Coordinates of C-alpha atoms and ligand atoms in Angstrom, one line a residue:
X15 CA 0.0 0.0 0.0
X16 CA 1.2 3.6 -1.0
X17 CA 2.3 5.7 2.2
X18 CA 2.2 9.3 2.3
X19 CA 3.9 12.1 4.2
X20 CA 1.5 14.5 6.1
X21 CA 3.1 17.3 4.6
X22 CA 2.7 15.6 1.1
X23 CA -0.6 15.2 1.3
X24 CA -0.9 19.1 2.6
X25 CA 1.0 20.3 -0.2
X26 CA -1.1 18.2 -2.8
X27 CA -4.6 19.6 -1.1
X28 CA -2.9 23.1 -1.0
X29 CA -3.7 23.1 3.0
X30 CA -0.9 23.4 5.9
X31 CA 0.1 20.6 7.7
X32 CA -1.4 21.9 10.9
X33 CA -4.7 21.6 9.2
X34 CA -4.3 18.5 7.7
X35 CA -3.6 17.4 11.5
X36 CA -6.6 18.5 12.9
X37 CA -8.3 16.7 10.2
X38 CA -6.9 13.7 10.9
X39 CA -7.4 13.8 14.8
X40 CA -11.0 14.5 14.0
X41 CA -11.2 11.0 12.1
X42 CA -9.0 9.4 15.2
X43 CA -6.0 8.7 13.3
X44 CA -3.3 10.0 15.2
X45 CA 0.0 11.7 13.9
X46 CA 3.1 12.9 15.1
X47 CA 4.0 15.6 12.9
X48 CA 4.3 16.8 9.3
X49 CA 6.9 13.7 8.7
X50 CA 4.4 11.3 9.8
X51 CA 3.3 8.8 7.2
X52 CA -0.3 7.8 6.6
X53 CA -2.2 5.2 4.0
X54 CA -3.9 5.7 1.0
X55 CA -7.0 4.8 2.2
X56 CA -7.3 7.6 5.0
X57 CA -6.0 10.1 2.2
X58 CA -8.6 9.2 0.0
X59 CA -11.0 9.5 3.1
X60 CA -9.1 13.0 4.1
X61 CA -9.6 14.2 -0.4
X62 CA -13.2 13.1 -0.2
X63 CA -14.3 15.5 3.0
X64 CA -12.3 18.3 2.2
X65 CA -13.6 17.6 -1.4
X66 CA -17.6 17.7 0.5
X67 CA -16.1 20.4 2.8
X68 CA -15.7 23.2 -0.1
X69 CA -19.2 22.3 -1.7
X70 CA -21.4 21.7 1.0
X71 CA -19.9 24.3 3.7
X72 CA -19.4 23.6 7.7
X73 CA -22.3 22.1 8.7
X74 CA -22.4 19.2 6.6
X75 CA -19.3 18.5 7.1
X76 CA -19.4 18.4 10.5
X77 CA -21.7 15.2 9.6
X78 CA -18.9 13.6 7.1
X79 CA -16.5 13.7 10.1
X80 CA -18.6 11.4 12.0
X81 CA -19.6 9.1 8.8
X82 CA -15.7 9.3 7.6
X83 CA -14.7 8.0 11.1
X84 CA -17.3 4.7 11.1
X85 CA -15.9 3.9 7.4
X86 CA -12.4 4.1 8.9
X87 CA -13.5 2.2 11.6
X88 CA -15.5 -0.4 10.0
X89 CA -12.2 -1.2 7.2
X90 CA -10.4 -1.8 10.1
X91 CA -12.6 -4.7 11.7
X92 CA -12.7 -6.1 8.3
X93 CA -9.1 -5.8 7.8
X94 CA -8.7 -7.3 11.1
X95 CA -10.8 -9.9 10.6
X96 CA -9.0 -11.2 7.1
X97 CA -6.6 -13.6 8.4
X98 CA -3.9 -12.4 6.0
X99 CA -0.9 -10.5 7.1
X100 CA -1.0 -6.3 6.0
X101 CA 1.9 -4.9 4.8
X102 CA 3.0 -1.7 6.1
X103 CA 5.9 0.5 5.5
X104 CA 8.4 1.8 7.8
X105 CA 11.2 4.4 7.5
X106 CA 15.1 3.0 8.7
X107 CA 14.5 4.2 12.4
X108 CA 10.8 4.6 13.8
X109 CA 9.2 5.7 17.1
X110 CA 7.2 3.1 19.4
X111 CA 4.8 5.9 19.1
X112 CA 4.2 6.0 15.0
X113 CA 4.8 1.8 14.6
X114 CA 1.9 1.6 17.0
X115 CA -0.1 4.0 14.6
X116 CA 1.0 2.0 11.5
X117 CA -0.3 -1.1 12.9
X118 CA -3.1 0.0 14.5
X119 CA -2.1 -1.4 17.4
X120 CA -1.6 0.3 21.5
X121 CA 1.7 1.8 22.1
X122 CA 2.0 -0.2 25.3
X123 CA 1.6 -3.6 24.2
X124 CA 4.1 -2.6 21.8
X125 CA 6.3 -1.6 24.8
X126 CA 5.6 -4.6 26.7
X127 CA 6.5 -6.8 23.7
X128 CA 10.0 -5.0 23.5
X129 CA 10.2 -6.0 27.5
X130 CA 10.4 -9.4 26.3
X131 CA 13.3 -8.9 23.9
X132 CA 14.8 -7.3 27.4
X133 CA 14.7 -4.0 26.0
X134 CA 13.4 -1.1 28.1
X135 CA 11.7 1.8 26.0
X136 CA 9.5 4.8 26.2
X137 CA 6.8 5.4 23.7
X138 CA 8.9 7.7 21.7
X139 CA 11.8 5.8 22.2
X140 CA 13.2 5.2 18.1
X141 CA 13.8 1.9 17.2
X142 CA 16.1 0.6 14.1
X143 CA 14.2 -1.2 11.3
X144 CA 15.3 -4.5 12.2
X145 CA 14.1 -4.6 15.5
X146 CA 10.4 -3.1 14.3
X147 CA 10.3 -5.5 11.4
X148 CA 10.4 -8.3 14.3
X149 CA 7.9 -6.7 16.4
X150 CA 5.8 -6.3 13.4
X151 CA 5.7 -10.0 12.4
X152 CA 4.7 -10.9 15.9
X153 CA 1.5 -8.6 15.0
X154 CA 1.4 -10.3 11.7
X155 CA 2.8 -7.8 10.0
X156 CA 5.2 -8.0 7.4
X157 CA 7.7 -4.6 6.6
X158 CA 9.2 -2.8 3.5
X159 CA 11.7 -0.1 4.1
X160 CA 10.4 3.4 3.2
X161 CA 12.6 5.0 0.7
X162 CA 14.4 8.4 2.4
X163 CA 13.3 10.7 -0.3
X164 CA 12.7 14.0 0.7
X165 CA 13.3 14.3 4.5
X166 CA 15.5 17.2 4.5
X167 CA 13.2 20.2 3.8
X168 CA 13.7 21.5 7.0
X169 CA 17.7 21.8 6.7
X170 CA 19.8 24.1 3.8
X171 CA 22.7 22.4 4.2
X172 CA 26.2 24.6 3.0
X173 CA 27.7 22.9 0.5
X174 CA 31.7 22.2 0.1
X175 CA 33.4 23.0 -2.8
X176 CA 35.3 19.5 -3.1
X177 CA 39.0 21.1 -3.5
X178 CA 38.4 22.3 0.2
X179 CA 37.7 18.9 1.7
X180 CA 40.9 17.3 3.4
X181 CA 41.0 14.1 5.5
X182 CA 39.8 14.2 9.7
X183 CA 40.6 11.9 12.2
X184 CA 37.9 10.1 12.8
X185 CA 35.4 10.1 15.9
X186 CA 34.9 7.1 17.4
X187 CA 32.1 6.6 20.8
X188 CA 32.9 4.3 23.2
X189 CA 29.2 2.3 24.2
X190 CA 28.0 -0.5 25.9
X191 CA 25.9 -2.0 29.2
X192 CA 26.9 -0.5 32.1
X193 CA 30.1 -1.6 34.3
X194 CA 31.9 -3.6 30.5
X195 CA 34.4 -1.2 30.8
X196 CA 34.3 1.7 28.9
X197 CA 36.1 4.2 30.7
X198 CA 38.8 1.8 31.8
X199 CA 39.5 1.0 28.2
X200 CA 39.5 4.4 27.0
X201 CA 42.1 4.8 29.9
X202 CA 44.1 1.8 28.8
X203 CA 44.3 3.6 25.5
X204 CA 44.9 6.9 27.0
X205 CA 47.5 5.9 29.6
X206 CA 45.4 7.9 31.7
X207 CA 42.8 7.2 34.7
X208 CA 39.9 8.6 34.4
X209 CA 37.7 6.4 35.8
X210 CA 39.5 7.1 39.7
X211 CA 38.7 10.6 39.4
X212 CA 34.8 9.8 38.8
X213 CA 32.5 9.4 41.5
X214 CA 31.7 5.9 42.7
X215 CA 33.5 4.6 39.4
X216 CA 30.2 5.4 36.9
X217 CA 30.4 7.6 33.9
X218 CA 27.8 10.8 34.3
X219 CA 29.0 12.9 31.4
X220 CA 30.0 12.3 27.7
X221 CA 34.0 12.4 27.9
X222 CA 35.9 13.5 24.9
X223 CA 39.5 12.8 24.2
X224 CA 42.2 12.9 21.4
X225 CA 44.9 10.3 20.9
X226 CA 47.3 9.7 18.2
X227 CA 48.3 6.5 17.1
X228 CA 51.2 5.8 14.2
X229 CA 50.7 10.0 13.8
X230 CA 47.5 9.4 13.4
X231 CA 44.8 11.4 15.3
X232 CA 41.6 9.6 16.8
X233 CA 38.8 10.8 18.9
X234 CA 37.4 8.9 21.5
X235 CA 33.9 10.1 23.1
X236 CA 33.1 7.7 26.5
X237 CA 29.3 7.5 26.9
X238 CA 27.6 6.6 30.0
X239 CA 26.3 2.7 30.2
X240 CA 23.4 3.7 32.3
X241 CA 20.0 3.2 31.2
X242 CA 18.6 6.8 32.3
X243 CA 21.6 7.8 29.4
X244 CA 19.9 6.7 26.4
X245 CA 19.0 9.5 24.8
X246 CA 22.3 10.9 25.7
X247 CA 23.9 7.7 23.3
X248 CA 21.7 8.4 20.8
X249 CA 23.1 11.7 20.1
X250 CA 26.7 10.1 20.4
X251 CA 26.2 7.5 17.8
X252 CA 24.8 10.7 15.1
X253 CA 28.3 12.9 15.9
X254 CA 30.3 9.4 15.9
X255 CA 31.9 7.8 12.9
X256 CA 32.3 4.7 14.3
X257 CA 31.1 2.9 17.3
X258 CA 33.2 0.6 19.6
X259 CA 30.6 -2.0 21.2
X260 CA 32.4 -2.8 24.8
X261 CA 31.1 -6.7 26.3
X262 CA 31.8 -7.9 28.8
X263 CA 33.4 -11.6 28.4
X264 CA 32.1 -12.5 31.4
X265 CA 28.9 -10.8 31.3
X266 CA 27.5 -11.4 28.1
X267 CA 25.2 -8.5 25.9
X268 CA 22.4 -7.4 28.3
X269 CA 19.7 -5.0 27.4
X270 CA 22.1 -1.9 27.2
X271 CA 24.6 -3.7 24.6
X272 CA 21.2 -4.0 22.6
X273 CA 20.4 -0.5 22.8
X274 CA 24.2 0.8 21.7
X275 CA 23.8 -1.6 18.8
X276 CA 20.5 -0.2 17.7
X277 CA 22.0 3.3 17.7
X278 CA 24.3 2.5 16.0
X279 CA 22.6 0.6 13.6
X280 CA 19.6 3.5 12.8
X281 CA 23.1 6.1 12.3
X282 CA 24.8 3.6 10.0
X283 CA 27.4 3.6 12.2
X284 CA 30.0 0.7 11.9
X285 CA 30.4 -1.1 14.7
X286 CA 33.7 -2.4 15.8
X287 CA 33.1 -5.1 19.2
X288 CA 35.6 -5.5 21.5
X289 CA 35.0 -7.9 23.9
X290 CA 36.8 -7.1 27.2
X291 CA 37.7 -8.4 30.5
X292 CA 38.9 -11.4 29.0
X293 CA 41.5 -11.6 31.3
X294 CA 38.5 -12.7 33.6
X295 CA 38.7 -16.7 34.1
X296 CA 34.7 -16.6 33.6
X297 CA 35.5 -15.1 30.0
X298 CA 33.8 -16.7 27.2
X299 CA 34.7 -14.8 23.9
X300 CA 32.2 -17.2 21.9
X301 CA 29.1 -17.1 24.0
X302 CA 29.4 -13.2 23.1
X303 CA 30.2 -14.0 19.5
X304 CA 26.7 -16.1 19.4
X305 CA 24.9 -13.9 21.6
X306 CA 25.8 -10.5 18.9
X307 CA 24.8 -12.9 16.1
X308 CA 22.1 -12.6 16.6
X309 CA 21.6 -8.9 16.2
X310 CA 23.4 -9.3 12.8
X311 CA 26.9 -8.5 13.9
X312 CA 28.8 -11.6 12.5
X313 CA 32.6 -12.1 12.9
X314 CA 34.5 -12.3 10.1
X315 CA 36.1 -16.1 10.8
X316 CA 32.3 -17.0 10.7
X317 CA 31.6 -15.5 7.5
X318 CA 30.5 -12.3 8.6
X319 CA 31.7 -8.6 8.1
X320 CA 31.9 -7.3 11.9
X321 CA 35.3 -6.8 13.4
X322 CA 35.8 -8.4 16.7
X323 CA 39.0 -7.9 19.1
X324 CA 39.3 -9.1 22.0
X325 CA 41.1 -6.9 24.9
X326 CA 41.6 -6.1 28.7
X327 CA 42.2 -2.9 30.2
X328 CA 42.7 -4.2 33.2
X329 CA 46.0 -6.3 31.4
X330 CA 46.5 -4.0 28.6
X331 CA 45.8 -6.6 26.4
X332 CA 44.7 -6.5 22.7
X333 CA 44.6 -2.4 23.1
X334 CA 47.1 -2.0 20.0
X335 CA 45.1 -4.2 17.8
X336 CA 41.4 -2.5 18.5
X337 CA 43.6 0.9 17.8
X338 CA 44.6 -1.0 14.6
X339 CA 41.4 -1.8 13.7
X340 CA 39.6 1.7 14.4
X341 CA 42.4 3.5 12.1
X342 CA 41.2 0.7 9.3
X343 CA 37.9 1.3 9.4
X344 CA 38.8 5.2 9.4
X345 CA 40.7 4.5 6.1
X346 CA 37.8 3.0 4.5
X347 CA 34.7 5.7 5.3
X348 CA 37.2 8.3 3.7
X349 CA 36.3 11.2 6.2
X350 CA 36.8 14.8 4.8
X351 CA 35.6 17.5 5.9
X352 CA 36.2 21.9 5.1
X353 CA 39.1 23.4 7.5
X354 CA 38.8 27.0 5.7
X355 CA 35.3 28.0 6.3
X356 CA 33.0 29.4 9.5
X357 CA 32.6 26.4 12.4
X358 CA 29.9 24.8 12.7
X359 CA 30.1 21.9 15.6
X360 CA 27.8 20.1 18.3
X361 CA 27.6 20.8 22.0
X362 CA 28.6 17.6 23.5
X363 CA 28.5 18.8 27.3
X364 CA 28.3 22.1 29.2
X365 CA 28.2 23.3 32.5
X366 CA 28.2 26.4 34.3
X367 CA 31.8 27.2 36.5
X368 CA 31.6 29.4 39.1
X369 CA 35.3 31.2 37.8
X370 CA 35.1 31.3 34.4
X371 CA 31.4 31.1 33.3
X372 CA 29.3 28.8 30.9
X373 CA 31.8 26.2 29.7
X374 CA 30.9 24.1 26.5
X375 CA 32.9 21.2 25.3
X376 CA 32.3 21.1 21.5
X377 CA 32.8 18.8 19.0
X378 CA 33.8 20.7 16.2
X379 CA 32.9 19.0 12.9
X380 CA 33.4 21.6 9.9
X381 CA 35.1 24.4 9.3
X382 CA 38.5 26.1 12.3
X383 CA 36.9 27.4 15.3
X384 CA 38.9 30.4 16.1
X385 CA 39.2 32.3 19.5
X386 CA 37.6 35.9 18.8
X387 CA 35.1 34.1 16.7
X388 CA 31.3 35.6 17.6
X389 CA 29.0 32.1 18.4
X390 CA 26.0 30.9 18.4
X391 CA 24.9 27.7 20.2
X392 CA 20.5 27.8 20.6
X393 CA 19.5 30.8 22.0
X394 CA 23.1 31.0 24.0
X395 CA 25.7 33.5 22.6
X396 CA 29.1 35.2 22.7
X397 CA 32.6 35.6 21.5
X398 CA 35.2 32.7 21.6
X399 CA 37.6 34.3 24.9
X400 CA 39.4 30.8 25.0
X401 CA 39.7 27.1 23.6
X402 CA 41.5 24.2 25.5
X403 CA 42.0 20.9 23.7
X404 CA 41.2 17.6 26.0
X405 CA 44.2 17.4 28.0
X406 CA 43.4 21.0 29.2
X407 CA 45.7 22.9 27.1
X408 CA 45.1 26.3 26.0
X409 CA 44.9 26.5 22.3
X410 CA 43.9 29.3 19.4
X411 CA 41.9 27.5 16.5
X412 CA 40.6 23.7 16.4
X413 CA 39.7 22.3 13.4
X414 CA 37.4 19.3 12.2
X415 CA 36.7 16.4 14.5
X416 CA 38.4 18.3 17.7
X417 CA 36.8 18.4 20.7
X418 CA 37.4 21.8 22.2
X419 CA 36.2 23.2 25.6
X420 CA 35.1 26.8 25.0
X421 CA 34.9 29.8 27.4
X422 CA 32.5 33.0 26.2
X423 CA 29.5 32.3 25.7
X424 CA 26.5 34.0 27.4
X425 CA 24.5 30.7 28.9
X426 CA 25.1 27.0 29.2
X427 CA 23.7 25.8 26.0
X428 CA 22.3 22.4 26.1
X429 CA 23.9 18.9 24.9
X430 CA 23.1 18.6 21.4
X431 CA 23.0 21.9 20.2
X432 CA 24.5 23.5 17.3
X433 CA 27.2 25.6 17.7
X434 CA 27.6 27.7 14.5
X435 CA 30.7 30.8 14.3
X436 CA 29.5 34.1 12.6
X437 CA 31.5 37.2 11.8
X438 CA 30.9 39.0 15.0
X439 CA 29.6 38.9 18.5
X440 CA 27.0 41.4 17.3
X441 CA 25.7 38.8 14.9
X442 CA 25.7 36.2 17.0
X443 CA 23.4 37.8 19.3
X444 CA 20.5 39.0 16.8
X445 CA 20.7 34.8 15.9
X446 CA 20.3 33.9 19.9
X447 CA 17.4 36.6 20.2
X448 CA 15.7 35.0 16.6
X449 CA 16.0 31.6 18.2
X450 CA 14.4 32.8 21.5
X451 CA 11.4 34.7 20.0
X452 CA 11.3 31.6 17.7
X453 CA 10.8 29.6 20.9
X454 CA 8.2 31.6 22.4
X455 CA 5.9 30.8 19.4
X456 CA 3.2 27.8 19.7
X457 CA 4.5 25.8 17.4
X458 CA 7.7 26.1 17.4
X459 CA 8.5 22.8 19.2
X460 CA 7.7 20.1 16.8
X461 CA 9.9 21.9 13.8
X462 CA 12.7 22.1 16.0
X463 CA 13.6 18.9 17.2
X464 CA 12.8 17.4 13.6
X465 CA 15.4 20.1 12.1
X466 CA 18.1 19.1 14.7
X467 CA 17.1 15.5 14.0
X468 CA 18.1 16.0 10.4
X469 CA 20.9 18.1 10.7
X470 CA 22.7 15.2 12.8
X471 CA 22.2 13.0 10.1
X472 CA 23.6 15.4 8.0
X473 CA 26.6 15.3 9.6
Ligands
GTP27 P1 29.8 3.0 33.2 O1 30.5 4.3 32.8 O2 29.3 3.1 34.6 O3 28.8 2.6 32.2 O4 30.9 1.9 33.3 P2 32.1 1.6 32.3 O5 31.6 0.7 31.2 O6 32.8 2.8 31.9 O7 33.0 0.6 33.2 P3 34.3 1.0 34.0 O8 35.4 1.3 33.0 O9 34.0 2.0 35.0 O10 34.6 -0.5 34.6 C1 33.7 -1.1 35.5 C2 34.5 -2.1 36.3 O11 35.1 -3.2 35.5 C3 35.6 -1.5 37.1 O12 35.7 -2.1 38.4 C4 36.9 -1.9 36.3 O13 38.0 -2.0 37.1 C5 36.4 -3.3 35.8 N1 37.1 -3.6 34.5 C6 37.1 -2.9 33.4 N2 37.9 -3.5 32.4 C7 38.3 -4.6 32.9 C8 39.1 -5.7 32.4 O14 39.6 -5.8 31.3 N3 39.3 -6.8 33.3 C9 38.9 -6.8 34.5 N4 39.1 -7.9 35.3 N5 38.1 -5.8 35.1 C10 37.8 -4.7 34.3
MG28 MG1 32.3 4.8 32.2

């Protein structure tokens, strides 16, 4: 069956989105937003009353509505009564939310069934096509993947002239179930200890840090293994060019390894698995090799295409290899990006210091980000009054895939932002007070998170 965007089917009828909305909530089909999809029979349905609508004036149709909603109704006990199994059509990554729409079926049973698989989600939790193409069969329905044609309306995305693109070390996030050992491998790599400085051992932030490896630079982002972090991951795995999946050897995947690999998954991430603690005497490389299997990551000796190492931290074991590994998989995504233009980066954490102000460690990911440059970060604002690298160094300009912390601006923006450079301070202030009025309007909410959405997949 044809699907169709809401804002398709707007544009086609020549009325806004919002409209077409209310239109549908009237007939009790529910939608997210514009990019919500909806079948050909409830567009006919929604052609035919606006159709009566403009002839016959309010009244009537105030009628329709009620008639419309009974047909709707009444196709979907006959559907439901066929014993065959519908079709329906998802794009790569979908909410618990719209699958539950597409299927006709309650959000929460949904939720419960995803209990089973041992994962723990919200209702708008996003889930990667391969888990909802399961679900769906266990509601008897079978899946197509949507094409992604026109999903970046929203975003006017500057484009590089390819003579300025030169190679950036690649940014790799660090994920897993809580306790594998993510912060003691990055410090295995770094030489470093983080993970005695933090309190009670457990990750609360998204660390960033640079090492360099046969003069080769690569950026390492920890993320947090607690649950309560998910969203958190979500945004690591859009800014990250490839994902290192930490398990446990003698722990196995548990439900937060499952999560990592569905981020990873809906970003088109690669994944790169390195199965730690196996200096443990409980270690049992295979069980995890079996286990991961089955969420499509395949080793290579088994005929698969997912790199798997296996380290300690706690020995320093297997460390050089992984490294190895990560600068291969680097070779083959071919990342470039622009050095000479404006930065344009992602707020990856920020917090307010009683000393020196709003602090924002950012992710830079285009352009040289230049102290004195005037920036913009949400409705946050400033000039650039210093950059230190991530051993704490004071330094004047960072360029692609550096992780800077910078001092100037006028708030704490918020983890995920956008942090753009402009030509002055001045500038970058009429952009903070736009994004502020922008925010006191009604509906300014659902456009924004669906233009950040895309603008991290842009990336
Ligand atoms: P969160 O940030 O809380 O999600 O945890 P994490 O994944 O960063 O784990 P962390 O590095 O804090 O390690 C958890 C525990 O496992 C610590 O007690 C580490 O000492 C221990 N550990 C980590 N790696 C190894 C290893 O290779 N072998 C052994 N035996 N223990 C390890
Ligand atoms: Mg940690």
């Amino acid at each position: 069956m044809t699907k169709l965007r809401v804002y398709e089917l707007a544009k086609q009828l020549g009325i806004s989105s919002k409209k077409l909305i209310t239109i549908l909530e009237d007939l009790d089909v529910t939608v997210k937003n514009h990019m919500s999809t909806i079948d050909e029979d409830t567009a006919k349905l929604v052609i035919e009353l606006i159709e009566e609508e403009s002839g016959k004036g309010k009244k009537k149709s105030a009628q329709s509505y009620d008639t419309k909603k009974s047909e709707i109704t009444s196709t979907k006990t006959e559907d439901n009564n066929k014993n065959e199994r519908k079709v329906i059509t998802i794009p790569r990554k979908i909410s618990v939310k719209d699958l539950g729409v597409l299927m006709g079926i309650e959000p929460v049973k949904i939720i419960k069934k995803l209990m089973d698989y041992g994962l723990m989600v919200n209702i708008n939790a996003e889930i990667d096509f391969e888990s909802a193409k399961k679900l769906a069969s266990e509601f008897e329905f079978d899946v197509t993947e949507e094409k992604e044609d026109g999903q970046d309306l929203l975003i006017k995305e500057e484009s590089d002239d390819p003579k300025d693109l030169k190679p950036r070390p690649p940014v790799v996030t660090v994920m897993g179930h809580v306790d594998h050992g993510k912060t003691s491998l990055l410090d295995a790599i770094r030489q470093t200890s983080v993970t005695k400085q933090e309190a009670g051992g457990i990750t609360q932030h998204i660390g960033a840090s640079e090492v360099e490896v046969n003069g080769k630079k690569i950026v390492f982002l920890d993320t947090p293994g607690h649950e309560a972090f998910t969203a958190m991951r979500a945004r690591g795995a859009k800014v990250t060019d490839i994902a290192i999946l930490v398990v446990a050897a003698d722990d196995g995947v548990m439900p937060q390894t499952v999560e990592a690999v569905n981020h990873a998954k809906a970003a088109g991430v690669p994944i790169i698995v390195a199965i730690n603690k196996i200096d443990k005497p409980a270690a049992n490389p295979d069980r995890i090799k079996q286990q991961l299997a089955d969420y499509g990551l395949i080793p290579e000796e088994w005929g698969g295409d997912t790199i798997f190492v296996n380290v300690s931290a706690k020995a320093k074991t297997g460390i050089d290899q992984l490294l190895e590994m990560v600068l291969l998989v680097a070779e083959m995504s071919e990342l470039k990006a622009n050095y000479n233009c404006k930065a344009r980066g992602v707020i990856i954490e920020a917090k307010l210091d009683k000393g020196r102000g709003p602090i924002a460690t950012v992710l830079v990911q285009r352009g040289t980000l230049r102290v004195g440059d005037g920036i913009v970060a949400g409705t946050s604002y400033g000039k650039v009054r210093a950059l230190f690298n991530s051993r704490g160094k004071r330094i004047k300009a960072a360029g692609p895939s550096m992780p800077v912390e910078v001092l100037g601006l006028s708030e704490v923006p918020t983890a995920g932002d956008i942090l753009i450079a402009v030509s002055s301070e001045k500038e970058a202030k009429s952009i903070a007070e736009e994004q502020k009025n922008l925010q006191k309007e009604p509906e300014y909410n659902t456009p924004k998170k669906i233009s950040l959405n895309r603008l991290f997949e842009k990336l």
